[in-house]
mmCIF file of C-alpha atoms in Angstrom:
data_model
loop_
_atom_site.group_PDB
_atom_site.id
_atom_site.type_symbol
_atom_site.label_atom_id
_atom_site.label_comp_id
_atom_site.label_asym_id
_atom_site.label_seq_id
_atom_site.Cartn_x
_atom_site.Cartn_y
_atom_site.Cartn_z
ATOM 1 C CA LEU A 56 24.366 -19.875 -6.875
ATOM 2 C CA ASP A 57 25.831 -21.926 -9.731
ATOM 3 C CA LEU A 58 27.802 -18.857 -10.835
ATOM 4 C CA LEU A 59 29.105 -18.286 -7.315
ATOM 5 C CA ASP A 60 30.352 -21.864 -6.930
ATOM 6 C CA SER A 61 33.545 -21.060 -8.865
ATOM 7 C CA TYR A 62 34.486 -18.266 -6.439
ATOM 8 C CA LEU A 63 36.360 -19.036 -3.208
ATOM 9 C CA PRO A 64 36.019 -22.832 -3.585
ATOM 10 C CA ASP A 65 36.565 -23.462 0.113
ATOM 11 C CA GLU A 66 33.583 -21.258 1.017
ATOM 12 C CA PRO A 67 30.025 -22.635 0.745
ATOM 13 C CA SER A 68 27.708 -20.701 -1.579
ATOM 14 C CA ARG A 69 25.003 -20.725 1.047
ATOM 15 C CA ILE A 70 25.256 -20.203 4.811
ATOM 16 C CA LEU A 71 22.820 -21.996 7.101
ATOM 17 C CA GLN A 72 21.397 -19.625 9.710
ATOM 18 C CA LYS A 73 20.220 -20.530 13.197
ATOM 19 C CA ASN A 74 16.575 -20.212 12.181
ATOM 20 C CA GLY A 75 16.999 -22.888 9.515
ATOM 21 C CA SER A 76 17.129 -20.552 6.519
ATOM 22 C CA TYR A 77 19.939 -20.258 4.010
ATOM 23 C CA LEU A 78 21.636 -17.007 2.999
ATOM 24 C CA VAL A 79 23.893 -16.339 0.035
ATOM 25 C CA ASN A 80 27.563 -16.176 1.039
ATOM 26 C CA ALA A 81 28.528 -12.491 1.219
ATOM 27 C CA LYS A 82 32.237 -13.037 0.454
ATOM 28 C CA LYS A 83 31.501 -14.951 -2.733
ATOM 29 C CA PHE A 84 28.912 -12.410 -3.745
ATOM 30 C CA ARG A 85 31.283 -9.449 -3.271
ATOM 31 C CA LYS A 86 34.046 -11.192 -5.239
ATOM 32 C CA PHE A 87 31.640 -11.998 -8.070
ATOM 33 C CA ILE A 88 30.609 -8.335 -8.329
ATOM 34 C CA THR A 89 34.138 -6.905 -8.118
ATOM 35 C CA ASP A 90 35.445 -9.396 -10.711
ATOM 36 C CA HIS A 91 32.777 -8.241 -13.172
ATOM 37 C CA THR A 92 33.162 -4.485 -12.622
ATOM 38 C CA ASN A 93 35.922 -1.882 -12.599
ATOM 39 C CA ASN A 94 36.664 1.552 -11.148
ATOM 40 C CA THR A 95 36.405 3.488 -14.406
ATOM 41 C CA GLU A 96 32.767 2.927 -15.341
ATOM 42 C CA THR A 97 29.397 3.291 -13.597
ATOM 43 C CA PHE A 98 27.585 0.047 -12.810
ATOM 44 C CA PHE A 99 23.965 -0.478 -11.826
ATOM 45 C CA LEU A 100 23.435 -3.237 -9.273
ATOM 46 C CA LEU A 101 19.843 -4.529 -9.285
ATOM 47 C CA LEU A 102 19.438 -6.825 -6.295
ATOM 48 C CA ASP A 103 16.132 -8.604 -5.737
ATOM 49 C CA GLU A 104 15.178 -10.163 -2.376
ATOM 50 C CA VAL A 105 18.326 -8.632 -0.913
ATOM 51 C CA GLN A 106 17.474 -9.864 2.592
ATOM 52 C CA LEU A 107 18.560 -13.344 1.420
ATOM 53 C CA LEU A 108 22.147 -12.062 1.201
ATOM 54 C CA GLU A 109 24.292 -12.718 4.260
ATOM 55 C CA ASN A 110 24.951 -9.436 6.120
ATOM 56 C CA PHE A 111 23.176 -7.562 3.351
ATOM 57 C CA THR A 112 23.404 -4.186 5.099
ATOM 58 C CA GLY A 113 27.167 -4.401 5.497
ATOM 59 C CA THR A 114 27.543 -5.602 1.916
ATOM 60 C CA LEU A 115 25.396 -2.754 0.581
ATOM 61 C CA ASN A 116 27.305 -0.190 2.606
ATOM 62 C CA GLY A 117 30.505 -1.554 1.088
ATOM 63 C CA PHE A 118 29.228 -0.939 -2.431
ATOM 64 C CA LEU A 119 27.819 2.477 -1.512
ATOM 65 C CA ARG A 120 31.284 3.630 -0.482
ATOM 66 C CA HIS A 121 32.240 3.453 -4.155
ATOM 67 C CA SER A 122 30.789 6.264 -6.255
ATOM 68 C CA ASN A 123 30.632 4.156 -9.428
ATOM 69 C CA TYR A 124 27.970 1.797 -8.039
ATOM 70 C CA ASP A 125 24.303 2.782 -8.351
ATOM 71 C CA VAL A 126 22.473 0.232 -6.216
ATOM 72 C CA TYR A 127 18.769 -0.686 -6.386
ATOM 73 C CA VAL A 128 17.410 -3.226 -3.937
ATOM 74 C CA THR A 129 14.019 -4.826 -3.462
ATOM 75 C CA GLY A 130 12.849 -7.221 -0.829
ATOM 76 C CA SER A 131 9.818 -8.681 0.869
ATOM 77 C CA ASN A 132 11.134 -8.769 4.403
ATOM 78 C CA SER A 133 10.167 -6.367 7.147
ATOM 79 C CA LYS A 134 13.884 -5.608 7.715
ATOM 80 C CA LEU A 135 13.623 -3.430 4.600
ATOM 81 C CA ARG A 136 11.170 -1.057 6.270
ATOM 82 C CA SER A 137 12.271 2.548 5.879
ATOM 83 C CA SER A 138 12.295 3.019 9.670
ATOM 84 C CA GLU A 139 15.044 0.401 10.024
ATOM 85 C CA ILE A 140 16.969 0.589 6.773
ATOM 86 C CA SER A 141 17.786 4.243 7.512
ATOM 87 C CA THR A 142 19.862 2.944 10.430
ATOM 88 C CA TYR A 143 21.428 0.116 8.451
ATOM 89 C CA LEU A 144 22.417 2.233 5.445
ATOM 90 C CA THR A 145 23.377 5.393 7.370
ATOM 91 C CA GLY A 146 20.852 7.529 5.489
ATOM 92 C CA ARG A 147 22.333 6.976 2.040
ATOM 93 C CA TYR A 148 19.200 5.774 0.307
ATOM 94 C CA VAL A 149 16.034 6.905 -1.401
ATOM 95 C CA GLN A 150 12.897 4.888 -0.806
ATOM 96 C CA ILE A 151 10.714 4.224 -3.863
ATOM 97 C CA PRO A 152 7.297 3.002 -2.710
ATOM 98 C CA VAL A 153 5.792 0.280 -4.873
ATOM 99 C CA TYR A 154 2.033 -0.116 -5.100
ATOM 100 C CA THR A 155 -0.168 -2.630 -6.851
ATOM 101 C CA LEU A 156 -1.271 -1.797 -10.387
ATOM 102 C CA SER A 157 -2.905 1.529 -11.136
ATOM 103 C CA PHE A 158 -5.851 1.438 -13.520
ATOM 104 C CA ARG A 159 -3.614 2.752 -16.310
ATOM 105 C CA GLU A 160 -1.165 -0.095 -15.675
ATOM 106 C CA PHE A 161 -4.047 -2.559 -15.433
ATOM 107 C CA LEU A 162 -5.205 -1.482 -18.901
ATOM 108 C CA GLU A 163 -1.695 -2.111 -20.238
ATOM 109 C CA PHE A 164 -1.787 -5.616 -18.776
ATOM 110 C CA LYS A 165 -5.183 -6.140 -20.448
ATOM 111 C CA LYS A 166 -4.342 -4.499 -23.791
ATOM 112 C CA ASN A 167 -5.054 -7.701 -25.724
ATOM 113 C CA SER A 168 -8.493 -8.087 -24.161
ATOM 114 C CA ALA A 169 -11.554 -7.333 -26.299
ATOM 115 C CA LEU A 170 -13.340 -5.776 -23.319
ATOM 116 C CA SER A 171 -14.210 -2.076 -23.356
ATOM 117 C CA THR A 172 -12.513 0.347 -20.931
ATOM 118 C CA ASP A 173 -15.662 0.405 -18.791
ATOM 119 C CA GLU A 174 -15.706 -3.385 -18.629
ATOM 120 C CA LYS A 175 -12.032 -3.393 -17.676
ATOM 121 C CA LEU A 176 -12.823 -0.875 -14.939
ATOM 122 C CA GLU A 177 -15.398 -3.328 -13.588
ATOM 123 C CA GLU A 178 -12.707 -6.028 -13.599
ATOM 124 C CA TYR A 179 -10.280 -3.690 -11.841
ATOM 125 C CA ILE A 180 -12.852 -2.969 -9.140
ATOM 126 C CA ARG A 181 -13.658 -6.653 -8.715
ATOM 127 C CA PHE A 182 -10.160 -8.162 -8.934
ATOM 128 C CA GLY A 183 -7.842 -5.413 -7.680
ATOM 129 C CA GLY A 184 -4.332 -4.648 -8.857
ATOM 130 C CA PHE A 185 -2.092 -7.607 -8.055
ATOM 131 C CA PRO A 186 -0.121 -8.242 -11.277
ATOM 132 C CA ILE A 187 -0.358 -12.034 -11.005
ATOM 133 C CA ILE A 188 -4.160 -11.775 -11.104
ATOM 134 C CA ALA A 189 -4.218 -9.162 -13.863
ATOM 135 C CA LEU A 190 -1.987 -11.331 -16.055
ATOM 136 C CA GLY A 191 -4.260 -14.339 -15.722
ATOM 137 C CA ASN A 192 -7.814 -15.089 -16.662
ATOM 138 C CA TYR A 193 -9.117 -16.092 -13.261
ATOM 139 C CA ASP A 194 -12.680 -16.521 -12.100
ATOM 140 C CA PRO A 195 -13.597 -14.497 -8.978
ATOM 141 C CA ASP A 196 -13.184 -17.390 -6.537
ATOM 142 C CA SER A 197 -9.717 -18.256 -7.826
ATOM 143 C CA ALA A 198 -8.660 -14.603 -7.739
ATOM 144 C CA ASP A 199 -9.862 -14.292 -4.140
ATOM 145 C CA GLN A 200 -7.888 -17.414 -3.204
ATOM 146 C CA ILE A 201 -4.713 -15.893 -4.665
ATOM 147 C CA SER A 202 -5.263 -12.668 -2.688
ATOM 148 C CA ASN A 203 -5.925 -14.731 0.417
ATOM 149 C CA GLY A 204 -2.652 -16.581 -0.112
ATOM 150 C CA ILE A 205 -0.767 -13.295 -0.542
ATOM 151 C CA TYR A 206 -2.207 -11.911 2.685
ATOM 152 C CA HIS A 207 -1.453 -15.009 4.752
ATOM 153 C CA THR A 208 2.072 -15.286 3.311
ATOM 154 C CA ILE A 209 2.786 -11.704 4.363
ATOM 155 C CA ALA A 210 1.130 -12.222 7.735
ATOM 156 C CA SER A 211 3.091 -15.378 8.520
ATOM 157 C CA ARG A 212 6.430 -14.097 7.164
ATOM 158 C CA ASP A 213 6.448 -10.436 8.213
ATOM 159 C CA ILE A 214 4.167 -10.437 11.253
ATOM 160 C CA PHE A 215 3.787 -13.848 12.889
ATOM 161 C CA SER A 216 7.439 -14.932 12.658
ATOM 162 C CA ARG A 217 8.813 -11.470 13.440
ATOM 163 C CA HIS A 218 6.731 -10.715 16.526
ATOM 164 C CA ARG A 219 6.211 -14.300 17.786
ATOM 165 C CA ARG A 220 2.681 -13.637 18.916
ATOM 166 C CA ASN A 221 0.706 -16.085 21.021
ATOM 167 C CA ARG A 222 -2.747 -14.529 20.535
ATOM 168 C CA GLN A 223 -3.223 -15.109 16.825
ATOM 169 C CA ASP A 224 -7.007 -15.315 17.141
ATOM 170 C CA LEU A 225 -7.206 -11.787 18.585
ATOM 171 C CA PHE A 226 -4.850 -10.464 15.955
ATOM 172 C CA GLU A 227 -7.014 -11.967 13.195
ATOM 173 C CA ARG A 228 -10.125 -10.400 14.700
ATOM 174 C CA VAL A 229 -8.468 -6.972 14.726
ATOM 175 C CA VAL A 230 -7.507 -7.512 11.084
ATOM 176 C CA ARG A 231 -11.084 -8.389 10.179
ATOM 177 C CA PHE A 232 -12.464 -5.388 12.080
ATOM 178 C CA THR A 233 -10.005 -3.073 10.337
ATOM 179 C CA MET A 234 -10.741 -4.437 6.864
ATOM 180 C CA GLU A 235 -14.473 -4.392 7.484
ATOM 181 C CA ASN A 236 -14.250 -0.715 8.473
ATOM 182 C CA ILE A 237 -12.000 0.490 5.653
ATOM 183 C CA GLY A 238 -12.864 4.114 4.892
ATOM 184 C CA LYS A 239 -14.419 4.715 8.315
ATOM 185 C CA THR A 240 -12.851 6.704 11.117
ATOM 186 C CA PHE A 241 -12.235 4.623 14.190
ATOM 187 C CA SER A 242 -9.805 4.352 17.067
ATOM 188 C CA ALA A 243 -8.079 1.641 19.060
ATOM 189 C CA ASN A 244 -10.570 2.401 21.846
ATOM 190 C CA SER A 245 -13.494 1.646 19.530
ATOM 191 C CA ILE A 246 -11.953 -1.725 18.605
ATOM 192 C CA ALA A 247 -11.396 -2.506 22.288
ATOM 193 C CA ALA A 248 -15.011 -1.609 23.035
ATOM 194 C CA PHE A 249 -16.193 -3.793 20.159
ATOM 195 C CA ARG A 250 -14.172 -6.738 21.468
ATOM 196 C CA LYS A 251 -15.496 -6.136 24.990
ATOM 197 C CA ASN A 252 -19.054 -6.359 23.661
ATOM 198 C CA GLU A 253 -18.082 -9.771 22.297
ATOM 199 C CA HIS A 254 -16.840 -10.667 25.790
ATOM 200 C CA ARG A 255 -13.224 -10.829 24.585
ATOM 201 C CA SER A 256 -10.949 -8.269 26.185
ATOM 202 C CA ILE A 257 -7.924 -6.777 24.446
ATOM 203 C CA SER A 258 -5.765 -3.858 25.500
ATOM 204 C CA VAL A 259 -5.580 -0.615 23.546
ATOM 205 C CA GLU A 260 -1.787 -1.012 23.473
ATOM 206 C CA SER A 261 -2.097 -4.415 21.782
ATOM 207 C CA ILE A 262 -4.464 -2.957 19.180
ATOM 208 C CA TYR A 263 -2.031 -0.149 18.389
ATOM 209 C CA ASN A 264 0.716 -2.747 18.009
ATOM 210 C CA TYR A 265 -1.395 -4.858 15.647
ATOM 211 C CA LEU A 266 -2.250 -1.842 13.490
ATOM 212 C CA LYS A 267 1.417 -0.815 13.443
ATOM 213 C CA TRP A 268 2.476 -4.307 12.346
ATOM 214 C CA LEU A 269 -0.118 -4.304 9.541
ATOM 215 C CA GLU A 270 1.160 -0.928 8.405
ATOM 216 C CA GLN A 271 4.804 -2.022 8.550
ATOM 217 C CA ALA A 272 3.950 -5.080 6.454
ATOM 218 C CA PHE A 273 2.270 -2.782 3.876
ATOM 219 C CA ILE A 274 -1.149 -4.375 4.309
ATOM 220 C CA ILE A 275 -2.801 -1.119 5.394
ATOM 221 C CA TYR A 276 -2.038 2.597 5.021
ATOM 222 C CA PRO A 277 -3.164 5.185 7.580
ATOM 223 C CA CYS A 278 -5.008 8.302 6.468
ATOM 224 C CA PRO A 279 -4.932 10.900 9.281
ATOM 225 C CA ARG A 280 -7.502 13.657 9.716
ATOM 226 C CA TYR A 281 -6.606 17.260 8.919
ATOM 227 C CA ASP A 282 -8.442 20.175 10.524
ATOM 228 C CA LEU A 283 -9.057 22.684 7.737
ATOM 229 C CA LYS A 284 -9.808 25.490 10.168
ATOM 230 C CA GLY A 285 -7.010 24.848 12.649
ATOM 231 C CA LYS A 286 -4.642 23.758 9.836
ATOM 232 C CA ASN A 287 -3.171 20.890 11.815
ATOM 233 C CA ILE A 288 -3.113 17.115 11.684
ATOM 234 C CA LEU A 289 -5.370 15.499 14.285
ATOM 235 C CA LYS A 290 -4.044 12.625 16.366
ATOM 236 C CA THR A 291 -7.224 10.582 16.665
ATOM 237 C CA GLN A 292 -9.951 8.970 14.567
ATOM 238 C CA GLU A 293 -7.846 8.336 11.471
ATOM 239 C CA LYS A 294 -8.934 6.083 8.638
ATOM 240 C CA TYR A 295 -7.157 3.079 7.165
ATOM 241 C CA TYR A 296 -7.050 1.831 3.597
ATOM 242 C CA LEU A 297 -5.805 -1.441 2.136
ATOM 243 C CA SER A 298 -2.741 -1.809 -0.073
ATOM 244 C CA ASP A 299 -5.084 -3.577 -2.504
ATOM 245 C CA ILE A 300 -8.850 -3.865 -2.465
ATOM 246 C CA SER A 301 -8.737 -7.579 -3.268
ATOM 247 C CA LEU A 302 -7.472 -8.256 0.275
ATOM 248 C CA LYS A 303 -10.928 -7.389 1.559
ATOM 249 C CA TYR A 304 -12.528 -9.871 -0.845
ATOM 250 C CA ALA A 305 -10.046 -12.500 0.326
ATOM 251 C CA LEU A 306 -11.410 -12.301 3.882
ATOM 252 C CA PHE A 307 -15.062 -11.376 3.297
ATOM 253 C CA GLY A 308 -15.861 -12.239 -0.312
ATOM 254 C CA TYR A 309 -17.209 -9.611 -2.690
ATOM 255 C CA ASN A 310 -20.482 -7.803 -2.099
ATOM 256 C CA PRO A 311 -21.816 -4.744 -4.000
ATOM 257 C CA SER A 312 -22.556 -3.119 -0.636
ATOM 258 C CA MET A 313 -18.777 -2.691 -0.288
ATOM 259 C CA LEU A 314 -18.577 -0.296 -3.241
ATOM 260 C CA ASP A 315 -18.527 2.866 -1.126
ATOM 261 C CA SER A 316 -15.393 1.838 0.744
ATOM 262 C CA ILE A 317 -13.851 0.202 -2.345
ATOM 263 C CA LEU A 318 -14.257 3.414 -4.360
ATOM 264 C CA GLU A 319 -12.562 5.405 -1.597
ATOM 265 C CA ASN A 320 -9.735 2.853 -1.399
ATOM 266 C CA ILE A 321 -9.077 3.036 -5.147
ATOM 267 C CA ILE A 322 -8.970 6.842 -5.091
ATOM 268 C CA PHE A 323 -6.731 6.888 -2.002
ATOM 269 C CA LEU A 324 -4.188 4.571 -3.646
ATOM 270 C CA GLU A 325 -4.163 6.624 -6.852
ATOM 271 C CA LEU A 326 -3.418 9.772 -4.873
ATOM 272 C CA LYS A 327 -0.598 7.974 -3.058
ATOM 273 C CA ARG A 328 0.852 6.622 -6.306
ATOM 274 C CA ARG A 329 1.106 10.151 -7.643
ATOM 275 C CA GLY A 330 3.075 11.298 -4.624
ATOM 276 C CA TYR A 331 0.356 13.104 -2.675
ATOM 277 C CA ASN A 332 0.173 13.249 1.098
ATOM 278 C CA VAL A 333 -3.418 12.235 1.753
ATOM 279 C CA TYR A 334 -5.675 13.243 4.662
ATOM 280 C CA VAL A 335 -9.295 13.117 5.691
ATOM 281 C CA GLY A 336 -10.476 16.733 5.668
ATOM 282 C CA LYS A 337 -12.329 17.942 8.777
ATOM 283 C CA ASP A 338 -14.249 21.174 8.269
ATOM 284 C CA GLY A 339 -16.148 21.806 11.499
ATOM 285 C CA ASP A 340 -18.732 19.041 11.701
ATOM 286 C CA LYS A 341 -18.352 18.208 7.990
ATOM 287 C CA GLU A 342 -15.950 15.731 6.456
ATOM 288 C CA ILE A 343 -14.121 15.778 3.131
ATOM 289 C CA ASP A 344 -13.144 12.278 1.991
ATOM 290 C CA PHE A 345 -9.694 13.380 0.833
ATOM 291 C CA LEU A 346 -7.503 16.422 1.085
ATOM 292 C CA ALA A 347 -4.351 15.675 -0.923
ATOM 293 C CA GLU A 348 -1.196 17.788 -1.059
ATOM 294 C CA HIS A 349 1.868 17.554 -3.274
ATOM 295 C CA GLY A 350 4.292 20.437 -2.833
ATOM 296 C CA ASN A 351 2.252 23.579 -3.470
ATOM 297 C CA ASP A 352 -0.575 21.635 -5.127
ATOM 298 C CA ARG A 353 -3.719 20.653 -3.286
ATOM 299 C CA ILE A 354 -6.941 18.959 -4.359
ATOM 300 C CA TYR A 355 -10.130 17.937 -2.566
ATOM 301 C CA VAL A 356 -11.990 14.758 -3.483
ATOM 302 C CA GLN A 357 -15.361 13.372 -2.496
ATOM 303 C CA ALA A 358 -16.180 9.771 -3.456
ATOM 304 C CA CYS A 359 -19.743 8.854 -4.380
ATOM 305 C CA VAL A 360 -20.902 5.612 -5.989
ATOM 306 C CA ARG A 361 -24.071 7.243 -7.370
ATOM 307 C CA LEU A 362 -25.058 10.900 -7.288
ATOM 308 C CA PRO A 363 -28.381 11.338 -5.480
ATOM 309 C CA GLU A 364 -31.115 12.826 -7.653
ATOM 310 C CA ASN A 365 -32.318 16.360 -6.901
ATOM 311 C CA SER A 366 -29.682 16.804 -4.205
ATOM 312 C CA ASN A 367 -26.375 18.611 -3.895
ATOM 313 C CA ARG A 368 -25.444 16.653 -0.786
ATOM 314 C CA GLU A 369 -22.187 15.369 -2.308
ATOM 315 C CA VAL A 370 -20.956 18.821 -3.316
ATOM 316 C CA SER A 371 -22.183 20.824 -0.340
ATOM 317 C CA ASN A 372 -19.208 19.920 1.872
ATOM 318 C CA LEU A 373 -16.821 21.019 -0.873
ATOM 319 C CA MET A 374 -18.733 24.246 -1.477
ATOM 320 C CA ASN A 375 -18.020 25.362 2.083
ATOM 321 C CA ILE A 376 -14.264 25.347 1.509
ATOM 322 C CA GLN A 377 -13.144 28.913 0.843
ATOM 323 C CA ASP A 378 -10.122 28.458 -1.384
ATOM 324 C CA HIS A 379 -9.482 28.030 -5.102
ATOM 325 C CA TYR A 380 -7.839 24.610 -5.203
ATOM 326 C CA PRO A 381 -9.452 22.002 -7.520
ATOM 327 C CA LYS A 382 -12.399 20.125 -6.068
ATOM 328 C CA TYR A 383 -13.821 16.860 -7.410
ATOM 329 C CA VAL A 384 -16.683 14.496 -6.840
ATOM 330 C CA VAL A 385 -15.622 11.116 -8.256
ATOM 331 C CA THR A 386 -18.416 8.686 -9.043
ATOM 332 C CA LEU A 387 -19.121 5.303 -10.601
ATOM 333 C CA ASP A 388 -21.979 6.864 -12.556
ATOM 334 C CA ARG A 389 -20.562 6.838 -16.087
ATOM 335 C CA PHE A 390 -23.173 9.346 -17.266
ATOM 336 C CA ALA A 391 -22.367 11.861 -14.558
ATOM 337 C CA GLY A 392 -20.283 14.880 -15.393
ATOM 338 C CA GLY A 393 -20.223 18.610 -15.480
ATOM 339 C CA ASN A 394 -19.414 21.367 -13.074
ATOM 340 C CA ILE A 395 -21.392 22.569 -10.067
ATOM 341 C CA ASN A 396 -20.196 25.908 -8.711
ATOM 342 C CA GLY A 397 -16.642 25.078 -9.753
ATOM 343 C CA ILE A 398 -16.766 21.516 -8.419
ATOM 344 C CA LYS A 399 -16.044 18.953 -11.133
ATOM 345 C CA ILE A 400 -18.138 15.799 -11.318
ATOM 346 C CA VAL A 401 -15.901 13.058 -12.751
ATOM 347 C CA TYR A 402 -16.424 9.409 -13.689
ATOM 348 C CA LEU A 403 -13.914 7.170 -11.885
ATOM 349 C CA SER A 404 -12.257 5.956 -15.083
ATOM 350 C CA ASP A 405 -11.642 9.531 -16.267
ATOM 351 C CA PHE A 406 -10.243 10.509 -12.873
ATOM 352 C CA LEU A 407 -7.827 7.564 -12.757
ATOM 353 C CA LEU A 408 -6.618 8.078 -16.326
ATOM 354 C CA ALA A 409 -6.199 11.867 -16.171
ATOM 355 C CA GLU A 410 -2.633 13.001 -16.830
ATOM 356 C CA ARG A 411 -2.991 15.576 -14.067
ATOM 357 C CA TRP A 412 -5.817 17.018 -11.978
#
């Protein structure tokens, strides 16, 4: 803003909006950019929190009309959702999804730590992938408070203020139900039935809206079911996973009994980071935790905290699949490994750090 003050002196650097917020003056901003660029070279514009720019969509479209501007924008406002920005920017954009830290990135953040890779994996499982937590040396309670603050900031900024809800208590209960059932198939009807048992009614339509708002705010990601026999995506009983596992600790605290769903969540996010479309595989009455596709590539993944002794229960579902795509059982058992009828048993750390599967 100090730099903009010298441009168009009669124009304020910030514009007060009706909702009480201030936006950067678009005229001053455009003049600043054009005075520092020319038509003969290519310039990269890196604009953070672009929603704080007055008429940011019109301003961006103005720059996009010039071929020598390569524009990158980030923001934390729901107006930047891909479903809306495609209208604002007339299709001239590429969305780059940003996730919390992968385990490989987490190790880079912790490269000066004396802990072993296995110990860092335990930290990753316990603390999640928010960079602010990975950069610090927080105790579990402090880390959970930070995650709690992140969730409530997103909820108040991108959900509460946007949708002006008057039933916040019901919304919070749907959030808790969803987070508590991460990695489990359920439907809006099952949530409505659960609430009815608690003598608190809520419509299926409201539940669908709440889940949609959580998804649009990047708090949860849906994972639809895919019928392996019918080769089609099913419309019901999908699963949901969190954008970061620490959000669950923020609401419920950490408990080792959560490890099954936490392991699935970590694997799901890693598949998404690598560009896979991820589904729950339905093979008759059997379920495959993940069927992931990327172009012509496909892999199947079962998650298992500990392999049961003297049992092939975790590989039997994969053995029924009659194709030659890679199949994995990913486990937290660091001594597990090997190959059972072509199905690879892999320790979580090795799976997350593999260059390719």
